[in-house]
């Protein structure tokens, strides 16, 4: 019997064969998109991260949806007509014939009622309950028509409730059959794409929904690939394995200088906000002069250069440019003489020791080290405490123990929805010990926040948010850093569907 | 031999139980709140309390531990706190990818490291011994993530011979194999160096022993002496090391899973610890510890099977 022989030539031939064997599908109308996390829950009432919202937008419809573009605007989606009759009532009419998958018929106003009231129902315990906190009920006036009745006016409804996850419409019949909620297997969908397959931690595949009512989806399939590390995603893009991906801030200077051939770079301002906070309940930060000294001593421009490589601009508040209520003012300049004077007035000219608590993210550590060096010049000795996310996000939570009493300085970052109320809501007095870790207690701020929620006059509302940010800065408890930037790299054959802050709108992705 | 195997099996089970119990308790010592992570900032205190009650997180640690043990013995690893999927299903989804990565990572080490060490020992201080010595130390010294990144840049981005990310199409073994090459090389390259050095020194020792000299005196061919008599003994420490290396490769898999965007147990347990997803942490630790114990047990039994001296000592 002849034994098989492994020759060098055979080995090379096998290697070449393995290298050239590619899976089928290349060249078809498939969009390959990077997501920074895999989906876990796509029930709109219980999503946990932004990528799950991206996925849900493929599968479900809303009365109104965000327009792809550079300004926060909405357009009709499932609604044929929608109008606010008065601050407490919104009448809508659905497009006819929006079919549910699984033989559940077509979308009705009753589905809208079920979806909105489900999230508003405290018994359902949706974390998005707050989006519909002012909902009284949805009145069904016909198979396709209804009226949303609010208990009190709610200005953010149009920009952060109806076009966001809380505005997604589910099929009542299918949901009730499924027990009222789901995680990764929606009982019925109606969006431009249908869920074709999900391989956990590998890919989620959507296929065009042939029964979609409206402009048909442009791609046969969308493959969403969960890639946590942005650098890996950039490499995968360069290797031709992705068509669109968000990129890391660190790569931005190089990508700007040399965008890969056949690719385009989109850079948009983010609506997240980062700041340095001071716990006003703990000495010496209970003295406003100390807080203001810290505000004036930190070199924010150097932090931005070191962390964002010049890609991000300074923030003047917590409401990002492009949003109503953005504070169009000059940021605080570094002034060491003023800082020294303020510290001397507070009787702390010799300095003191304090802690700066941060999340274990490289960017934050870089920023913290600059803060440490800056405050060192004032004689303030800063100890940097680095925490993992599970620990960090409970530090200021009063219900979890006394850790909040040890908080001095914080380097924080929050993301938000495109309504200014979602930026200010965390700093009201009732959030002290919950998410208001600075424990800054301003009744005026709280009152303005409540007033702005029911104010429909845009100019008056904007003025309230500007005043609220003035108060934050004047308190000395906050030093605004930046809103960061978001960047997206895409093939020039793709016309990306993006929100103004570069978050993906997958159904709006088109061939260029 | 049977008694030895049984004793080792019991020891392995005790190790699994101890490690799992220890880590179960350890994660509860960590600060952090899974309800805050699971429900986000909008959740009210009542919602968080209800979530904690449903997950049994409001019970005393001892009760939770006993419940975990009882469920574990019944084969029930619980449900994922966030995705509400059975932990066993999540682990079974990830396990094949980790096993494949570990086996292929070790494959590089065995296929390259053992022959290289053997050849170097046969002609000590020859050109091959010197070159392989330098390369082996370099392979050990270069961090795995550096290998991973350079391999990605060269083979995926520049040459485009191999894919950069993912685990390949299910049901397409050639594609899955292609997706394994770079990550397994990244985690296995260091072990190529280790094994090459270990086999070389073991071989040098064995080749100097009396029974090898006697075999040569009988006129038995050099190739047979080396591979039949010497390597069989020299490879024994390597087998023991390979058993232990599984644990290192399992932990090393985390970075490979991140850099190459692969599914697997390493990233699964990492994410679970970060998000305080207790049932998933406990389940994954149980499986990885059991895997590690099985591998060391298999290595011990193999050594006993191959070495009559070990058998005689049992």
Short mmCIF file of N, CA and C in Angstrom, two decimals, chain B residues 20-86:
data_model
loop_
_atom_site.label_atom_id
_atom_site.label_comp_id
_atom_site.label_asym_id
_atom_site.label_seq_id
_atom_site.Cartn_x
_atom_site.Cartn_y
_atom_site.Cartn_z
N UNK B 20 -14.41 26.66 41.65
CA UNK B 20 -15.71 27.26 41.34
C UNK B 20 -16.27 27.96 42.57
N UNK B 21 -16.16 27.30 43.72
CA UNK B 21 -16.70 27.89 44.96
C UNK B 21 -15.96 29.18 45.30
N UNK B 22 -14.62 29.10 45.17
CA UNK B 22 -13.81 30.27 45.51
C UNK B 22 -14.18 31.46 44.62
N UNK B 23 -14.28 31.19 43.33
CA UNK B 23 -14.57 32.29 42.41
C UNK B 23 -16.00 32.78 42.56
N UNK B 24 -16.89 31.87 42.92
CA UNK B 24 -18.28 32.29 43.17
C UNK B 24 -18.31 33.31 44.30
N UNK B 25 -17.56 32.99 45.37
CA UNK B 25 -17.55 33.91 46.51
C UNK B 25 -16.80 35.20 46.17
N UNK B 26 -15.72 35.04 45.39
CA UNK B 26 -14.87 36.19 45.08
C UNK B 26 -15.64 37.27 44.31
N UNK B 27 -16.46 36.86 43.39
CA UNK B 27 -17.16 37.87 42.58
C UNK B 27 -18.17 38.64 43.42
N UNK B 28 -18.65 38.02 44.48
CA UNK B 28 -19.58 38.73 45.35
C UNK B 28 -18.86 39.71 46.28
N UNK B 29 -17.56 39.47 46.45
CA UNK B 29 -16.77 40.39 47.28
C UNK B 29 -16.51 41.69 46.51
N UNK B 30 -16.45 41.56 45.18
CA UNK B 30 -16.17 42.74 44.36
C UNK B 30 -17.27 43.77 44.54
N UNK B 31 -16.87 45.05 44.56
CA UNK B 31 -17.92 46.07 44.57
C UNK B 31 -18.61 46.10 43.21
N UNK B 32 -19.75 46.70 43.15
CA UNK B 32 -20.46 46.77 41.87
C UNK B 32 -21.83 46.16 41.99
N UNK B 33 -22.73 46.62 41.14
CA UNK B 33 -24.12 46.23 41.27
C UNK B 33 -24.66 45.78 39.92
N UNK B 34 -25.00 44.50 39.78
CA UNK B 34 -25.50 44.03 38.48
C UNK B 34 -26.83 44.68 38.10
N UNK B 35 -27.60 45.10 39.09
CA UNK B 35 -28.90 45.69 38.74
C UNK B 35 -28.69 47.05 38.08
N UNK B 36 -27.69 47.79 38.54
CA UNK B 36 -27.41 49.09 37.92
C UNK B 36 -26.94 48.89 36.49
N UNK B 37 -26.08 47.87 36.29
CA UNK B 37 -25.55 47.61 34.96
C UNK B 37 -26.67 47.10 34.05
N UNK B 38 -27.52 46.24 34.59
CA UNK B 38 -28.55 45.60 33.77
C UNK B 38 -29.65 46.56 33.37
N UNK B 39 -30.07 47.39 34.29
CA UNK B 39 -31.25 48.21 34.03
C UNK B 39 -30.94 49.63 33.60
N UNK B 40 -29.71 50.05 33.78
CA UNK B 40 -29.33 51.38 33.31
C UNK B 40 -29.78 52.48 34.26
N UNK B 41 -29.43 53.73 33.89
CA UNK B 41 -29.67 54.85 34.80
C UNK B 41 -31.14 55.19 35.00
N UNK B 42 -32.00 54.82 34.03
CA UNK B 42 -33.40 55.22 34.10
C UNK B 42 -34.21 54.37 35.08
N UNK B 43 -33.63 53.25 35.51
CA UNK B 43 -34.41 52.34 36.36
C UNK B 43 -34.61 52.92 37.76
N UNK B 44 -35.81 52.76 38.26
CA UNK B 44 -36.09 53.24 39.61
C UNK B 44 -35.56 52.24 40.64
N UNK B 45 -35.53 52.66 41.88
CA UNK B 45 -35.06 51.77 42.95
C UNK B 45 -35.97 50.53 43.04
N UNK B 46 -37.27 50.73 42.82
CA UNK B 46 -38.21 49.61 42.88
C UNK B 46 -37.91 48.60 41.77
N UNK B 47 -37.60 49.11 40.59
CA UNK B 47 -37.27 48.22 39.47
C UNK B 47 -36.01 47.42 39.78
N UNK B 48 -35.04 48.11 40.36
CA UNK B 48 -33.78 47.42 40.69
C UNK B 48 -34.02 46.35 41.75
N UNK B 49 -34.85 46.68 42.74
CA UNK B 49 -35.12 45.72 43.81
C UNK B 49 -35.84 44.50 43.25
N UNK B 50 -36.77 44.75 42.33
CA UNK B 50 -37.52 43.65 41.74
C UNK B 50 -36.58 42.75 40.93
N UNK B 51 -35.67 43.39 40.20
CA UNK B 51 -34.71 42.63 39.39
C UNK B 51 -33.84 41.76 40.29
N UNK B 52 -33.36 42.37 41.38
CA UNK B 52 -32.50 41.63 42.32
C UNK B 52 -33.27 40.45 42.92
N UNK B 53 -34.54 40.66 43.19
CA UNK B 53 -35.34 39.58 43.78
C UNK B 53 -35.51 38.44 42.78
N UNK B 54 -35.81 38.81 41.52
CA UNK B 54 -36.01 37.77 40.51
C UNK B 54 -34.74 36.97 40.27
N UNK B 55 -33.59 37.63 40.36
CA UNK B 55 -32.33 36.93 40.13
C UNK B 55 -31.82 36.25 41.40
N UNK B 56 -32.50 36.43 42.48
CA UNK B 56 -32.07 35.82 43.75
C UNK B 56 -30.90 36.55 44.37
N UNK B 57 -30.59 37.77 43.85
CA UNK B 57 -29.42 38.49 44.33
C UNK B 57 -29.65 39.12 45.70
N UNK B 58 -30.91 39.13 46.14
CA UNK B 58 -31.21 39.73 47.44
C UNK B 58 -31.06 38.70 48.57
N UNK B 59 -30.76 37.46 48.24
CA UNK B 59 -30.62 36.42 49.26
C UNK B 59 -29.21 36.46 49.85
N UNK B 60 -29.04 35.92 51.07
CA UNK B 60 -27.68 35.87 51.65
C UNK B 60 -26.74 35.06 50.75
N UNK B 61 -25.45 35.43 50.82
CA UNK B 61 -24.46 34.80 49.95
C UNK B 61 -24.46 33.28 50.11
N UNK B 62 -24.54 32.81 51.37
CA UNK B 62 -24.50 31.37 51.62
C UNK B 62 -25.66 30.67 50.91
N UNK B 63 -26.82 31.29 50.98
CA UNK B 63 -27.99 30.68 50.33
C UNK B 63 -27.82 30.66 48.82
N UNK B 64 -27.30 31.77 48.31
CA UNK B 64 -27.06 31.81 46.85
C UNK B 64 -26.07 30.74 46.44
N UNK B 65 -25.04 30.56 47.27
CA UNK B 65 -24.01 29.58 46.94
C UNK B 65 -24.58 28.16 46.97
N UNK B 66 -25.35 27.86 48.00
CA UNK B 66 -25.93 26.52 48.11
C UNK B 66 -26.88 26.26 46.94
N UNK B 67 -27.63 27.30 46.59
CA UNK B 67 -28.55 27.16 45.46
C UNK B 67 -27.76 26.91 44.17
N UNK B 68 -26.65 27.65 44.03
CA UNK B 68 -25.82 27.47 42.84
C UNK B 68 -25.28 26.04 42.77
N UNK B 69 -24.78 25.54 43.94
CA UNK B 69 -24.24 24.18 43.98
C UNK B 69 -25.31 23.15 43.61
N UNK B 70 -26.50 23.32 44.20
CA UNK B 70 -27.58 22.37 43.94
C UNK B 70 -27.96 22.38 42.46
N UNK B 71 -28.05 23.58 41.90
CA UNK B 71 -28.39 23.68 40.47
C UNK B 71 -27.28 23.11 39.61
N UNK B 72 -26.04 23.37 40.03
CA UNK B 72 -24.89 22.89 39.26
C UNK B 72 -24.90 21.37 39.20
N UNK B 73 -25.14 20.74 40.35
CA UNK B 73 -25.15 19.28 40.39
C UNK B 73 -26.30 18.72 39.56
N UNK B 74 -27.36 19.52 39.44
CA UNK B 74 -28.50 19.07 38.62
C UNK B 74 -28.30 19.44 37.15
N UNK B 75 -27.14 20.03 36.86
CA UNK B 75 -26.83 20.39 35.47
C UNK B 75 -27.48 21.69 35.01
N UNK B 76 -27.98 22.46 35.96
CA UNK B 76 -28.62 23.73 35.60
C UNK B 76 -27.70 24.88 36.00
N UNK B 77 -27.19 25.60 35.01
CA UNK B 77 -26.25 26.69 35.29
C UNK B 77 -26.95 28.04 35.40
N UNK B 78 -28.25 28.04 35.33
CA UNK B 78 -28.99 29.29 35.50
C UNK B 78 -29.20 30.03 34.19
N UNK B 79 -29.65 31.28 34.30
CA UNK B 79 -29.93 32.08 33.11
C UNK B 79 -29.13 33.38 33.15
N UNK B 80 -28.74 33.82 31.97
CA UNK B 80 -28.00 35.08 31.82
C UNK B 80 -28.86 36.23 32.37
N UNK B 81 -28.22 37.06 33.20
CA UNK B 81 -28.94 38.15 33.85
C UNK B 81 -29.55 39.12 32.83
N UNK B 82 -28.84 39.37 31.76
CA UNK B 82 -29.27 40.40 30.81
C UNK B 82 -30.07 39.82 29.64
N UNK B 83 -29.51 38.81 29.00
CA UNK B 83 -30.16 38.29 27.80
C UNK B 83 -31.25 37.27 28.12
N UNK B 84 -31.32 36.84 29.37
CA UNK B 84 -32.32 35.88 29.81
C UNK B 84 -32.26 34.59 28.99
N UNK B 85 -31.05 34.20 28.58
CA UNK B 85 -30.86 32.93 27.88
C UNK B 85 -30.20 31.96 28.85
N UNK B 86 -30.42 30.64 28.67
CA UNK B 86 -29.75 29.70 29.56
C UNK B 86 -28.23 29.83 29.46
#
